[in-house]
Short mmCIF file of C-alpha atoms in Angstrom, two decimals:
data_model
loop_
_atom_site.label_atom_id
_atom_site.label_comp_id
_atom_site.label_asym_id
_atom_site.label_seq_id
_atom_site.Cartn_x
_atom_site.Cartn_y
_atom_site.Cartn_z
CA UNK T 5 -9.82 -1.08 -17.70
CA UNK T 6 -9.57 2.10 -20.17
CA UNK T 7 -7.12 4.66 -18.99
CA UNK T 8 -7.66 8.08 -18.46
CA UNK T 9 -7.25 9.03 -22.51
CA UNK T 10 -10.96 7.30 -22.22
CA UNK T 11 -13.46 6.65 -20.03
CA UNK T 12 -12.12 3.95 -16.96
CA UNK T 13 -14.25 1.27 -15.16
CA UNK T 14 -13.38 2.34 -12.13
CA UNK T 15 -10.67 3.38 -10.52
CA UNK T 16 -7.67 1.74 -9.93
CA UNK T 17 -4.42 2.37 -7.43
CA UNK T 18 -1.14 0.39 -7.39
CA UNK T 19 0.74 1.23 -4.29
CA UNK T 20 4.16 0.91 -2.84
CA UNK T 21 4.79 0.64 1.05
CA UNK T 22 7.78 0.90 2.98
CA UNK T 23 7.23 -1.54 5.95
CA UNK T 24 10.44 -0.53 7.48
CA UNK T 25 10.30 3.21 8.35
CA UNK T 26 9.33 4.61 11.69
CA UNK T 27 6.71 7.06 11.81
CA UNK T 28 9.77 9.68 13.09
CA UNK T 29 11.31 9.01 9.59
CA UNK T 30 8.44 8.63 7.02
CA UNK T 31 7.97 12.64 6.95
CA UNK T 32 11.35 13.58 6.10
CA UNK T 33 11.74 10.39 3.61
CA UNK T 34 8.86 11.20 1.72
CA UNK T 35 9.77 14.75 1.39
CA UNK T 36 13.35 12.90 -0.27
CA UNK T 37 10.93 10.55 -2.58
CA UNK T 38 9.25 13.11 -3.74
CA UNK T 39 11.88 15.20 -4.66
CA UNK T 40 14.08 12.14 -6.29
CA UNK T 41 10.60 11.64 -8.55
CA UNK T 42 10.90 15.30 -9.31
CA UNK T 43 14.16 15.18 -10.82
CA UNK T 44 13.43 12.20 -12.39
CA UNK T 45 10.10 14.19 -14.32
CA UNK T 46 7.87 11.19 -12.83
CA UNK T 47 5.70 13.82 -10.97
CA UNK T 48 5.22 17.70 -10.71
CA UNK T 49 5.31 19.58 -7.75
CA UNK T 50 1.51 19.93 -8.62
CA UNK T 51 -1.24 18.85 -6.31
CA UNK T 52 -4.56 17.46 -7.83
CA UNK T 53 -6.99 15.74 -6.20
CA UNK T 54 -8.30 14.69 -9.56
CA UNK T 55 -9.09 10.57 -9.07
CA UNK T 56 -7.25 10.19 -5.86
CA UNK T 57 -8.89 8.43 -3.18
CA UNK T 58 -6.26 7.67 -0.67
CA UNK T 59 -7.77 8.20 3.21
CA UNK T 60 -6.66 10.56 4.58
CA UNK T 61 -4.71 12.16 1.93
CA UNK T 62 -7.06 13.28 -0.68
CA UNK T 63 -4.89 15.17 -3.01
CA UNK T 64 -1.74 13.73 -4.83
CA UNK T 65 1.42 14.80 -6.71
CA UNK T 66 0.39 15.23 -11.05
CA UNK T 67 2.25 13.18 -13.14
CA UNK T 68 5.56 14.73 -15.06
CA UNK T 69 6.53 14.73 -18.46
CA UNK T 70 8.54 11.21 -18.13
CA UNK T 71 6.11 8.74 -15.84
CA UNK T 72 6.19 6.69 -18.75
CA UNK T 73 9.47 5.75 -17.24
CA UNK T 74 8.22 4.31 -14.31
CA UNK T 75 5.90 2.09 -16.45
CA UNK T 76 5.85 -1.30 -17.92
CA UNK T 77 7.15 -1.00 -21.89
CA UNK T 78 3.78 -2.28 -23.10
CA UNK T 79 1.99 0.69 -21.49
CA UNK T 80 -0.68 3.02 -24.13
CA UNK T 81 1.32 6.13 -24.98
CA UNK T 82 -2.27 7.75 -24.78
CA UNK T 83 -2.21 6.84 -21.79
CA UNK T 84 -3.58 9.99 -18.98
CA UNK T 85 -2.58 8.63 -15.45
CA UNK T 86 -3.54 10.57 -12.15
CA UNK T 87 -1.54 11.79 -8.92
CA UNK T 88 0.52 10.12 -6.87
CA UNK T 89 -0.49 10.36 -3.16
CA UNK T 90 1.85 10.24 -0.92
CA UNK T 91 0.27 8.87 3.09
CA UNK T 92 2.83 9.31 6.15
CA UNK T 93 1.83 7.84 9.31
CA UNK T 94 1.36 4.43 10.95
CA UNK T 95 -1.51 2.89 8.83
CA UNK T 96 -3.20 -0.49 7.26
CA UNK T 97 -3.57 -1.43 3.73
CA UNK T 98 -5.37 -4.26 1.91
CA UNK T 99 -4.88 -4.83 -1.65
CA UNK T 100 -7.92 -5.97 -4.27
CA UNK T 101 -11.63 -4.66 -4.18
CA UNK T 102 -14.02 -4.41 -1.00
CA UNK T 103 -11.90 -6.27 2.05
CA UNK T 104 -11.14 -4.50 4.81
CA UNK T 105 -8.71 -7.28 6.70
CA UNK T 106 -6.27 -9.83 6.06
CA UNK T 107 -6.88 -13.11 4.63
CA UNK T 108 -4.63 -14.90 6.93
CA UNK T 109 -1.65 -14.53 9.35
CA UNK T 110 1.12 -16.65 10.51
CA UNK T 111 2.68 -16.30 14.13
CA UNK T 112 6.04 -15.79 13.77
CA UNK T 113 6.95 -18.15 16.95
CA UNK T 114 4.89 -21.12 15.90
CA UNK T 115 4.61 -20.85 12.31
CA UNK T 116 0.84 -21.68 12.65
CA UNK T 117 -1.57 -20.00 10.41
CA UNK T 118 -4.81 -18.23 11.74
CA UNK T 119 -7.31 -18.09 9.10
CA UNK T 120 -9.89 -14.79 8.78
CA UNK T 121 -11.33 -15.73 5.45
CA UNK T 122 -11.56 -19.21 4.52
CA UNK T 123 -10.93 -18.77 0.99
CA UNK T 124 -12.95 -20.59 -1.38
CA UNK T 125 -15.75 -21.24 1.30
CA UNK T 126 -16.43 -17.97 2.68
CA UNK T 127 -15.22 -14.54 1.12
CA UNK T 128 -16.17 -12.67 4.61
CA UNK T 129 -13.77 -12.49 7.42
CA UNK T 130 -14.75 -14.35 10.71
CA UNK T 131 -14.96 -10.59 12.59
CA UNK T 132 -14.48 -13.05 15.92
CA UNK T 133 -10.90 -14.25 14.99
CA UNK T 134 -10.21 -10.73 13.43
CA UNK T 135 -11.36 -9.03 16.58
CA UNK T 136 -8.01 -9.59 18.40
CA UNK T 137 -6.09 -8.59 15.28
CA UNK T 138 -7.95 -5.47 14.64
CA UNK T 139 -7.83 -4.12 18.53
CA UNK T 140 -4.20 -4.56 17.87
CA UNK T 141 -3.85 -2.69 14.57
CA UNK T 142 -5.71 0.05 16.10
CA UNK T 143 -3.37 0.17 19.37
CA UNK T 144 -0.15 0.40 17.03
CA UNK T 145 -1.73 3.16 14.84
CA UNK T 146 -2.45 5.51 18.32
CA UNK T 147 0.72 4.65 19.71
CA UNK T 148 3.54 2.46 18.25
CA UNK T 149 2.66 -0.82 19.54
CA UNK T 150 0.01 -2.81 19.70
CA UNK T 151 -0.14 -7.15 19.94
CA UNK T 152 -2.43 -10.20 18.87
CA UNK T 153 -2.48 -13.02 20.92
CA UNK T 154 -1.83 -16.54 18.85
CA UNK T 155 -4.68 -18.93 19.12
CA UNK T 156 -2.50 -21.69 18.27
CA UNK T 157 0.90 -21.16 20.68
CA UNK T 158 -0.60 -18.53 23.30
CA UNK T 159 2.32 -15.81 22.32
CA UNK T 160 1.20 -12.16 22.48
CA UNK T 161 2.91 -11.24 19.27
CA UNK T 162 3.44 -7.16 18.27
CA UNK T 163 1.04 -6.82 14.93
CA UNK T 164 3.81 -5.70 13.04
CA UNK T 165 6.04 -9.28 13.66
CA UNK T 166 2.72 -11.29 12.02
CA UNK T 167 3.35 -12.46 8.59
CA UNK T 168 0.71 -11.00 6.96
CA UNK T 169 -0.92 -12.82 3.43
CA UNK T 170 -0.17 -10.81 0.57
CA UNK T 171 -2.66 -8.81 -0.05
CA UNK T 172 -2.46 -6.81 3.57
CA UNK T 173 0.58 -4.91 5.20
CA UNK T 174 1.39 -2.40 7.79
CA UNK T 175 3.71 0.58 7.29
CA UNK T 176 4.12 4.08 8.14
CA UNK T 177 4.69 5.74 4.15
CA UNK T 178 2.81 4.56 1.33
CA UNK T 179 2.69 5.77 -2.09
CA UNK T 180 -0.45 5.20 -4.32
CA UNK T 181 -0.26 5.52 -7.99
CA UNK T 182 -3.72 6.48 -9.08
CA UNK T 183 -4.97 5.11 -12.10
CA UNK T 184 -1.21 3.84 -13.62
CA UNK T 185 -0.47 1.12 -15.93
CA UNK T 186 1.14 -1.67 -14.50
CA UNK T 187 4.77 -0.23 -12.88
CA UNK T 188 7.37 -2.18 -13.97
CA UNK T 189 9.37 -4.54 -11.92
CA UNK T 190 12.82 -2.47 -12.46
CA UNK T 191 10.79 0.69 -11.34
CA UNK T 192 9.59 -0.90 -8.18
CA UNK T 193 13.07 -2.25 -7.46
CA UNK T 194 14.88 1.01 -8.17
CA UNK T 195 11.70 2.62 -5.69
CA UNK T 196 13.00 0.30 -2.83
CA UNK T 197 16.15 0.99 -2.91
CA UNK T 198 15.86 5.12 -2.97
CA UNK T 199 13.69 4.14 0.24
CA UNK T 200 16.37 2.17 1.48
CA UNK T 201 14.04 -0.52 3.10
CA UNK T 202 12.24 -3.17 2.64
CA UNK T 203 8.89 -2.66 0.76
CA UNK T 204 5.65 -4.44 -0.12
CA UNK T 205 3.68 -3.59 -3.58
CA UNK T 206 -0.07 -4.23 -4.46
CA UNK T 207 -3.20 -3.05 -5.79
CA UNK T 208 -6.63 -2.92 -6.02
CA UNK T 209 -10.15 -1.21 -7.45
CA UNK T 210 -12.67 0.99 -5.84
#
């Protein structure tokens, strides 16, 4: 990947969600983010929707004169990054390139693991086994709760109790940095803890 002082293959987003806040909270939180990254010169109060591609938000915060701060040492000075997008409400996101689910989930009253791609074998979900997962997901998004039965132990089990693989979480703020170098680790931690909850970080290519 070239960053945006050249020409990029692609376009990449690392993102940062807080899997903690309710959906009553995530408006007036993100309006605190925003203005801590502000202060801090990470972002401008400037909207772009210059490389963002963040459903449903398509426009994003512009970089400020010190995002280098938020940014692995090793980053290109030449370096052009694009918005920040900021996405309040109850949503789904999957890290890497082209998968729309989760790879797996474990219940959280047996332990047991129910497997939706059967990584190396297959690199498509088994829609059957996802079916009950997705009708849940969709359920929580409308309205706060939805479950998924476990195949193993019979539990209906809210979607947002399921341990999730890495690569896919549920949350009601996200932040996507568009086309960033890698964020460093002390950035991420110092980002969780102006959230004040628990957070999950990943990324991917589209």
């Amino acid at each position: 990947m070239i960053g945006r002082a050249g020409e990029t293959m692609g376009d990449y987003f690392e993102r940062i969600v807080d899997v903690e806040v309710t959906v009553e909270e995530a408006g007036p939180l993100a309006e605190r983010i925003v203005d801590w990254m502000v202060a801090e010169g990470l972002i401008t109060r400037e909207l772009s929707g210059n490389g963002v591609f963040s459903h449903p938000v398509d426009e994003g915060y512009v970089p400020g004169p010190h995002w280098l701060r938020a940014v692995d040492d090793a980053s290109p000075p030449d370096w052009l990054p694009d918005p920040v997008a900021v996405i309040v409400g109850r949503n789904y996101y999957v890290a890497g390139q082209g998968v729309d689910t989760a790879a797996h989930a474990v219940c959280p009253r047996c332990q047991s693991t129910t497997v939706i791609i059967n990584y190396p074998e297959e690199y498509e979900p088994d829609l059957e086994v996802w079916q009950p997962f997705e009708d849940g997901i969709a359920a929580w998004k409308e309205t706060g709760e939805g479950i998924a039965p476990c195949s193993h132990c019979g539990a209906s089990v809210p979607v947002t109790e399921w341990q999730w693989d890495p690569g896919f979480t549920l949350g009601a703020l996200a932040f996507d940095f568009w086309n960033w170098p890698s964020l460093s680790t002390r950035f991420c931690a110092t980002f969780s803890r102006q959230l004040g909850h628990r957070t999950v970080d990943h990324g991917g290519k589209i």
